[in-house]
Coordinates of C-alpha atoms in Angstrom, one line a residue:
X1 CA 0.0 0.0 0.0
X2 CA 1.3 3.5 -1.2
X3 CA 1.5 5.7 2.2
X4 CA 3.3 8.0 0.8
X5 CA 0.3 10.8 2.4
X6 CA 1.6 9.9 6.0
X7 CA 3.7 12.4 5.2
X8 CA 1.0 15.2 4.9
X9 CA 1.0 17.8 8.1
X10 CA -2.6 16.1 9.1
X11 CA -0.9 13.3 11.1
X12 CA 1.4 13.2 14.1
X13 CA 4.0 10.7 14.2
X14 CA 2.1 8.5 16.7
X15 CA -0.5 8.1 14.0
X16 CA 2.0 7.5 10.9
X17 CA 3.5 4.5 13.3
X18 CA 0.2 3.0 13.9
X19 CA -0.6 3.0 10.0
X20 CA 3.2 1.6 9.6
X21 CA 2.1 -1.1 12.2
X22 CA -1.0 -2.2 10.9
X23 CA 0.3 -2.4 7.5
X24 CA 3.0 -4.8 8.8
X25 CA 0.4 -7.0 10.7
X26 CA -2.5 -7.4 7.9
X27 CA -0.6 -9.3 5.1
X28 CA 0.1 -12.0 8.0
X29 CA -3.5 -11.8 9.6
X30 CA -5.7 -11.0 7.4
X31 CA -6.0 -14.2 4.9
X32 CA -9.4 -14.8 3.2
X33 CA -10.1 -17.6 5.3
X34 CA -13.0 -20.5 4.8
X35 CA -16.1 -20.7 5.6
X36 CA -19.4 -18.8 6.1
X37 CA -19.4 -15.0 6.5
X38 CA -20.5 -14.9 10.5
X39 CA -17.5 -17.7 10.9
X40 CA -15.1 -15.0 8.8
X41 CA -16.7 -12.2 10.7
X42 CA -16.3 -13.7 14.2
X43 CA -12.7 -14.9 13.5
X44 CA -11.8 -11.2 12.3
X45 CA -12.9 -9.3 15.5
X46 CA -11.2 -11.9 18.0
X47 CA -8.0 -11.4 15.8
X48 CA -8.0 -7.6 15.5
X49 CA -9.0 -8.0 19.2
X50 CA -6.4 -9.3 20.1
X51 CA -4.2 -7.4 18.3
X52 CA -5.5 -4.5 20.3
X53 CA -6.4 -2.4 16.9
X54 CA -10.0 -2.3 18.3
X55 CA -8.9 -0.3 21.1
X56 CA -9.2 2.6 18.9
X57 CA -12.8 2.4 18.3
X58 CA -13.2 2.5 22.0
X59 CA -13.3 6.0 24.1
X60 CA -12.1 5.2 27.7
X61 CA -8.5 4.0 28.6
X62 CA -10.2 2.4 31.5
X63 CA -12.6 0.6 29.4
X64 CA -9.7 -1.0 27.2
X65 CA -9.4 2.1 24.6
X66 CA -6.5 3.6 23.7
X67 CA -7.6 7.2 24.4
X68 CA -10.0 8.9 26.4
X69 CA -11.6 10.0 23.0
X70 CA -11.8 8.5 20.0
X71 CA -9.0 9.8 17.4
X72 CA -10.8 10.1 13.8
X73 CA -7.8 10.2 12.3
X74 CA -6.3 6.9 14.2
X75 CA -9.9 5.0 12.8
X76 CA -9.7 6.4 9.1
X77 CA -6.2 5.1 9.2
X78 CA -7.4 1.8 10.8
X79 CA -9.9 1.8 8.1
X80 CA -8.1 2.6 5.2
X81 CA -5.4 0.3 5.8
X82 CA -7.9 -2.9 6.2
X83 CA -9.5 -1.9 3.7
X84 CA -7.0 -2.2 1.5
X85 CA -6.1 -5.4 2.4
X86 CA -9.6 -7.1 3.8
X87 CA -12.9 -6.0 3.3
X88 CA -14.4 -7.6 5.3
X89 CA -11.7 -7.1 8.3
X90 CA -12.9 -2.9 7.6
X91 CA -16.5 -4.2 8.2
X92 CA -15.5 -5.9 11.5
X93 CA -13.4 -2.9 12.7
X94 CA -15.5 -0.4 11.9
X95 CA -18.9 -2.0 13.6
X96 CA -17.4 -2.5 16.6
X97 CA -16.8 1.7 16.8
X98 CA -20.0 2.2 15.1
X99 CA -21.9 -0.1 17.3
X100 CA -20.0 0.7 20.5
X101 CA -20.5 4.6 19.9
X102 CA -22.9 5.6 21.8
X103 CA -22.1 3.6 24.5
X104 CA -18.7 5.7 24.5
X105 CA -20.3 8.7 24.0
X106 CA -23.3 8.7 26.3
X107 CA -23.1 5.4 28.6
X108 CA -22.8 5.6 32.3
X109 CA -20.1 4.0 34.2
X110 CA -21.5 0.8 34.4
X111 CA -22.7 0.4 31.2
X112 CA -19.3 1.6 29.9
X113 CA -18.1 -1.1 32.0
X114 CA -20.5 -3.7 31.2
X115 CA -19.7 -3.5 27.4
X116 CA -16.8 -1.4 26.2
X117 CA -13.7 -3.5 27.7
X118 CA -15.7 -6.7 25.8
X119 CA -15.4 -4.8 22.9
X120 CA -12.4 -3.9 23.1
X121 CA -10.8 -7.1 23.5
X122 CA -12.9 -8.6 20.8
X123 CA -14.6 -10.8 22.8
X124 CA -18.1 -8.9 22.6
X125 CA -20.2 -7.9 19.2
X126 CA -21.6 -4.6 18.7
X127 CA -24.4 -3.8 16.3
X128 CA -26.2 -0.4 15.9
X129 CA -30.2 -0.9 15.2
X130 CA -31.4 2.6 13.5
X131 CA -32.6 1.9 10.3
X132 CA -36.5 0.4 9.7
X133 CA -38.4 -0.8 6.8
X134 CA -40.1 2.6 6.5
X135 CA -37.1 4.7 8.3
X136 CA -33.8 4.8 6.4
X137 CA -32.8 7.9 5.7
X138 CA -35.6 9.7 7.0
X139 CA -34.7 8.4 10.9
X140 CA -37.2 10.7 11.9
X141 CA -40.1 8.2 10.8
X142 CA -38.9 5.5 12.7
X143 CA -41.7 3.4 14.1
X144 CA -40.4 0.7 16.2
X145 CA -41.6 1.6 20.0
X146 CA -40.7 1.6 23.4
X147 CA -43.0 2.3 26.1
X148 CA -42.4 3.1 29.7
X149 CA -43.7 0.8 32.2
X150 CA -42.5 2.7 35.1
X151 CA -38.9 -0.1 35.7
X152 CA -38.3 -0.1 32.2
X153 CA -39.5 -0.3 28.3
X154 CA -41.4 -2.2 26.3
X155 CA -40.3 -2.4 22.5
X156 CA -42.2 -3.5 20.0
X157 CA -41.1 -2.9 15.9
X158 CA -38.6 -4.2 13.6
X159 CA -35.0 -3.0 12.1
X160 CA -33.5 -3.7 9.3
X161 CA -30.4 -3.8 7.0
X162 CA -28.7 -4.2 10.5
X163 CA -24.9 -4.8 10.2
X164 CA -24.1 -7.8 12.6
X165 CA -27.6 -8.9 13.0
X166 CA -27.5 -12.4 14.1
X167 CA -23.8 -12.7 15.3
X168 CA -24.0 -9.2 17.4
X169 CA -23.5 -10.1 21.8
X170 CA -25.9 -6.6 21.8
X171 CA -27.5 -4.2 19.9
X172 CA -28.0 -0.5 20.3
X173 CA -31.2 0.3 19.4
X174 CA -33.0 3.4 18.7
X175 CA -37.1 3.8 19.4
X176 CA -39.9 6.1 19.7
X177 CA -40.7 7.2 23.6
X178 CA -43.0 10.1 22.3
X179 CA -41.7 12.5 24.2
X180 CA -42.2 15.1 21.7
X181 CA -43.0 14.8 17.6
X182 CA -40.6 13.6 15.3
X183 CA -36.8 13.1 16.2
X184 CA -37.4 14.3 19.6
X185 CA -38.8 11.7 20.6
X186 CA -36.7 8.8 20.4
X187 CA -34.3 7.4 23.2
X188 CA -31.3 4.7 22.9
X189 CA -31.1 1.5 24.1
X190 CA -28.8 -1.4 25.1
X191 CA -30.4 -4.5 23.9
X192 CA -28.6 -7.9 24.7
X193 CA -29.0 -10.3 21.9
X194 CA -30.4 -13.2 24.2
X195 CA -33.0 -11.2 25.2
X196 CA -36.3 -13.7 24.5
X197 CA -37.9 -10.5 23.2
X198 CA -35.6 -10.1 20.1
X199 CA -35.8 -12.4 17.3
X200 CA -33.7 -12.7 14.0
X201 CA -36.5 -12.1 11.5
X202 CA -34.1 -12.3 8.3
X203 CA -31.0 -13.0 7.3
X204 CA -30.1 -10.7 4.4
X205 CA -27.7 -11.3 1.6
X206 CA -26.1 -8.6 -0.2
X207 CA -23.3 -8.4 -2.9
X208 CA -20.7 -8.2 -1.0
X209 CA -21.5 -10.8 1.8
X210 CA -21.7 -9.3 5.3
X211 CA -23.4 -10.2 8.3
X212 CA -26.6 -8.7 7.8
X213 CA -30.3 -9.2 9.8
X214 CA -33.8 -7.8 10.1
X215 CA -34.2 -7.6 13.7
X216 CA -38.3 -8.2 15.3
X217 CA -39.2 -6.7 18.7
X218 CA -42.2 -8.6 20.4
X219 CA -42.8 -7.3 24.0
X220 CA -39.0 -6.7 24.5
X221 CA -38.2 -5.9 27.9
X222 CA -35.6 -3.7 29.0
X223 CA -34.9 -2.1 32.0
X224 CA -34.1 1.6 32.8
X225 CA -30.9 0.9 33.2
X226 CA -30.2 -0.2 29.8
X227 CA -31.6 3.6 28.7
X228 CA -28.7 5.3 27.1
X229 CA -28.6 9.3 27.7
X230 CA -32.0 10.5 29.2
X231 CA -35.6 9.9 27.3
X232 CA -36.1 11.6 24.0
X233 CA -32.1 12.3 23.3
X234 CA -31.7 9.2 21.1
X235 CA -31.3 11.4 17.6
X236 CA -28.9 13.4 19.2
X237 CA -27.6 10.5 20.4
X238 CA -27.6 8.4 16.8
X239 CA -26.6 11.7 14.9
X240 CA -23.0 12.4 17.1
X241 CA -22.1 8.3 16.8
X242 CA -22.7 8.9 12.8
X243 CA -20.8 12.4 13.3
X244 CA -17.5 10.4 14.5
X245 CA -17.9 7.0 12.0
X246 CA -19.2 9.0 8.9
X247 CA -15.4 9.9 8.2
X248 CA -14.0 6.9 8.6
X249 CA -16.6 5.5 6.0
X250 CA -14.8 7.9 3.5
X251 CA -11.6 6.1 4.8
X252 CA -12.4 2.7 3.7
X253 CA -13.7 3.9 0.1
X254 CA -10.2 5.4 -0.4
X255 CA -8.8 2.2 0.9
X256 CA -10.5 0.6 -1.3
X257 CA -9.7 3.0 -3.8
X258 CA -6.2 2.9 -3.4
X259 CA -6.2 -1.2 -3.6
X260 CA -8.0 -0.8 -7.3
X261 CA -5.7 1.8 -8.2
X262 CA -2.5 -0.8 -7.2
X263 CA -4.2 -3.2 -9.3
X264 CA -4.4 -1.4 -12.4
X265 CA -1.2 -0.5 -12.1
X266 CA 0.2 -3.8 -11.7
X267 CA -2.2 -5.0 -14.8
X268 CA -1.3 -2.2 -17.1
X269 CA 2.6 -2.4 -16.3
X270 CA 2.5 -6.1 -17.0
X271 CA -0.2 -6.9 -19.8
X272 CA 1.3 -7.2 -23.4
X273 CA -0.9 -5.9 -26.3
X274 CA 0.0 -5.3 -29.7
X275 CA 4.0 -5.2 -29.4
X276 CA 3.2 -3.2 -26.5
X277 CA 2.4 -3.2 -22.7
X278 CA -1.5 -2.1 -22.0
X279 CA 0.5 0.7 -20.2
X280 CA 2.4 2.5 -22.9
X281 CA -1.7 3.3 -24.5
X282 CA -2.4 7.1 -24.2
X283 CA -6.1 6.0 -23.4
X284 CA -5.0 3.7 -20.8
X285 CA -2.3 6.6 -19.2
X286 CA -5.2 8.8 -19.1
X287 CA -7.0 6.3 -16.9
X288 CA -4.8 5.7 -14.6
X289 CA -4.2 9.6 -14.5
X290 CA -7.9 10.3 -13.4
X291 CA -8.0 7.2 -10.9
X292 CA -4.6 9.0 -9.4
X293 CA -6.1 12.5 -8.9
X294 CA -9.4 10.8 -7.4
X295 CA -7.8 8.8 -4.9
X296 CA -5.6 12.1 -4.1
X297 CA -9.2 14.5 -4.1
X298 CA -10.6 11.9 -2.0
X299 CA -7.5 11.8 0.6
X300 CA -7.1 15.5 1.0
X301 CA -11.4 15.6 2.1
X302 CA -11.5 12.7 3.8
X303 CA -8.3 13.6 6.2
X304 CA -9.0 17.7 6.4
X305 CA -12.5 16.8 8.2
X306 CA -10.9 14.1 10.3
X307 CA -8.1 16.6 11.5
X308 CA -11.0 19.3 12.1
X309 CA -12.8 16.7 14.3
X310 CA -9.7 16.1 16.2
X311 CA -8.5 19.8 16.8
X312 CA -12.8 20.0 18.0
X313 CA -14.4 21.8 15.2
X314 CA -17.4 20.9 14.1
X315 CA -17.4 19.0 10.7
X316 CA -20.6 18.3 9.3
X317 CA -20.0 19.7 6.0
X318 CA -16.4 18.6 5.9
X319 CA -17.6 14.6 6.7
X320 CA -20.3 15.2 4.2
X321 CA -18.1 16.1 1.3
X322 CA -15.5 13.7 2.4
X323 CA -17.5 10.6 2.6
X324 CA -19.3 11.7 -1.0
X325 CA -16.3 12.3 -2.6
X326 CA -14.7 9.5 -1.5
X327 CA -17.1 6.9 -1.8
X328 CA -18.2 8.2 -5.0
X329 CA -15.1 8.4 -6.5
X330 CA -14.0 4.8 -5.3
X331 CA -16.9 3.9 -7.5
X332 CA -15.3 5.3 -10.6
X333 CA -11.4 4.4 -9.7
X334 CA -12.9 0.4 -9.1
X335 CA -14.8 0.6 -12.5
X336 CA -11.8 2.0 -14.3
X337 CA -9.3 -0.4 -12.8
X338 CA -12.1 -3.6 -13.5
X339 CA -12.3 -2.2 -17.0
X340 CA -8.1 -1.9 -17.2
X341 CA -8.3 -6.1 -16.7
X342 CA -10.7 -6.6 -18.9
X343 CA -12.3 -10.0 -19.0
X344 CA -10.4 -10.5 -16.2
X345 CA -11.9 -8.1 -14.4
X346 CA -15.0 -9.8 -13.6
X347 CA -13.5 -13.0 -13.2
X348 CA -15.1 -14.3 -9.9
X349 CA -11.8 -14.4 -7.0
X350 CA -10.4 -11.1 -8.7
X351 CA -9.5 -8.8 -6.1
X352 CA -11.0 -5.7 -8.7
X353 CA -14.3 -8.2 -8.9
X354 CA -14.2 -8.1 -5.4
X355 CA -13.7 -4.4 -4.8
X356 CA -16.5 -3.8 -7.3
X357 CA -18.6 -5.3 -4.9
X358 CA -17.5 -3.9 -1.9
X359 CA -17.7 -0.4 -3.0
X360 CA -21.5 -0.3 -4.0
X361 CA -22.7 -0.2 0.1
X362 CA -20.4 2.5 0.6
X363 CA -22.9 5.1 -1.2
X364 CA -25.4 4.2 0.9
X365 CA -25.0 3.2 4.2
X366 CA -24.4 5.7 7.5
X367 CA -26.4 8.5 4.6
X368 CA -26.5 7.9 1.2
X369 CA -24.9 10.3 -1.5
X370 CA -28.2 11.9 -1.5
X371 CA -28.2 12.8 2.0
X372 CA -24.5 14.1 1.9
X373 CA -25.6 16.5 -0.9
X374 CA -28.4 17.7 1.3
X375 CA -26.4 18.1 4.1
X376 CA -23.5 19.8 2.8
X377 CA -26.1 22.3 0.7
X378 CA -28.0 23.1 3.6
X379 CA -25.1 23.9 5.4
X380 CA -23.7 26.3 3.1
X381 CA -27.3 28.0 2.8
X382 CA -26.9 28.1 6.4
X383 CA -23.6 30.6 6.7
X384 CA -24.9 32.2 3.3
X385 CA -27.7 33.2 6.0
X386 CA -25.4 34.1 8.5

């Protein structure tokens, strides 16, 4: 992997060593191993676990993290890195931060205790339960319901496209209290995964395979001690966990970029065609020209808005343009680079073929494209108002 950015005045040098670490590590660790993908998915999180590159998805050094508050730069590094070399590792790391979040951010002591240090150490699962049938993007319409019966809640609903579903030790899980209309009123909960109220509706298969579930909430009981935050602050809640992760999502489409780009190199440098390599073609330079600048564009966003977050600025716009760029731009650089290998390119076991699958989520999940442009529009509109 080209880490030739490490150099760039974003990073300190504790963060170019931890890149230069994990590089080192994956190649040994990270083989494609047999089996089904909750086998692959389990054996992933004990390993980076282990490791102790999950520490930097936790917040709380006495909860097993390695800092008091999650470095965005330290994850999009993490992420960009596995990416690169596993998808499917990225997937592991990056849902135990994502599922752990709020727990970071808003748990008390106990529950901190409870679930963080598990996580940590690979030994526990994390899941985050937002979206609904009827509630993707628009978390605002969410359905599923918890009611207060005075020791604790009652939920009742479904989730879907959950990441983890089915393997996940516990679930944080977002539902209408009705404190007030609309997003202000929904809380957060912890939701173990043997609670007899929770049931695995449906397995979901997707093109790249992950562990995926629909989740079904019959008279789930909870009690207040599993409340995360106080009653009708789960969207403020959901919103911050997305705030930190949404940045590091950017991270793994440029490590993914930056694997396709490798690729076509390697295939244009080496393929003869007509007297000549596929590389000494003007059309072919001009490829590999745009796929260079993209993953570059994509870099400079995706590690300006995780410095911002790190020096405490607020970065809504910043992670908005990032992870569009980025993940949009992965698109195009894994197209180019399948279409570089030709038939080869969709051979089945291909690591292009496989990019070309992993990529596609990328535009959707934690806010589709869609919702970046929104976002980053109505911020501008905002300090054109100002």
């Amino acid at each position: 992997m080209d880490t030739a950015h490490l150099d760039w005045p974003f990073f300190d040098e504790r963060h170019r060593t931890l890149a230069r670490e994990l590089g080192e590590w994956a190649p040994a660790h990270l083989t494609h191993a047999q089996g089904d993908v909750d086998t692959q998915c389990r054996a992933l999180v004990r390993s980076l676990g282990e490791a102790g590159w999950l520490r930097h998805a936790v917040a709380g050094t006495s909860h097993g993290g390695a800092a008091d508050v999650i470095d965005t730069r330290a994850i999009c590094l993490l992420r960009e890195t596995l990416a690169w070399h596993h998808g499917l590792a990225d997937f592991a790391f990056a849902m135990q931060g994502l599922g752990s979040g709020a727990i970071s951010l808003h748990g008390t002591a106990a529950q901190q205790e409870r679930y963080l240090s598990r996580v940590a150490r690979g030994e526990a699962i994390a899941a985050f339960a937002l979206s609904e049938p009827n509630a993707g993007s628009d978390v605002a319409a969410m359905a599923c319901e918890a009611k207060d019966t005075g020791d604790g809640y009652l939920i009742n609903g479904e989730k879907t496209w959950i990441s983890n579903g089915g393997i996940a030790d516990f679930y944080v899980l977002f539902a209408r209290t009705g404190e007030a209309p609309g997003s202000r009123g929904i809380s957060a909960f912890v939701v173990d995964a043997d609670n007899p109220g929770l049931q695995i509706a449906e397995r979901i298969d997707v093109i790249a395979p992950h562990p995926l579930a629909r989740l079904r909430f019959a008279d789930c009981a909870v009690p207040r001690t599993q409340l995360l935050g106080t009653p009708g602050q789960g969207f403020k809640i959901a919103m911050q966990t997305l705030d930190i992760f949404r940045t590091s999502v950017a991270a793994a489409a440029l490590g993914f970029a930056r694997r396709a780009l490798h690729e076509g190199l390697a295939r244009a440098t080496s393929r003869p065609m007509f007297g000549q390599r596929l590389a000494d073609f003007q059309l072919a330079q001009a490829k590999l020209a745009q796929m260079a600048t993209t993953v570059d564009g994509a870099a400079l966003l995706t590690y300006r808005a995780a410095w911002q977050r790190d020096q405490g600025h607020n970065v809504t716009r910043e992670a908005a343009m990032a992870k569009m760029a980025a993940t949009e731009g992965a698109q195009q650089v894994i197209d180019a680079a399948v279409q570089l290998f030709g038939g080869e390119g969709v051979r089945s076991g291909q690591v292009v073929e496989s990019l070309y699958r992993e990529i596609r989520a990328l535009r959707i999940y934690e806010g589709a494209t869609e919702v970046q442009q929104l976002i980053i529009a109505r911020e501008l509109l905002k300090g054109a108002s100002a």
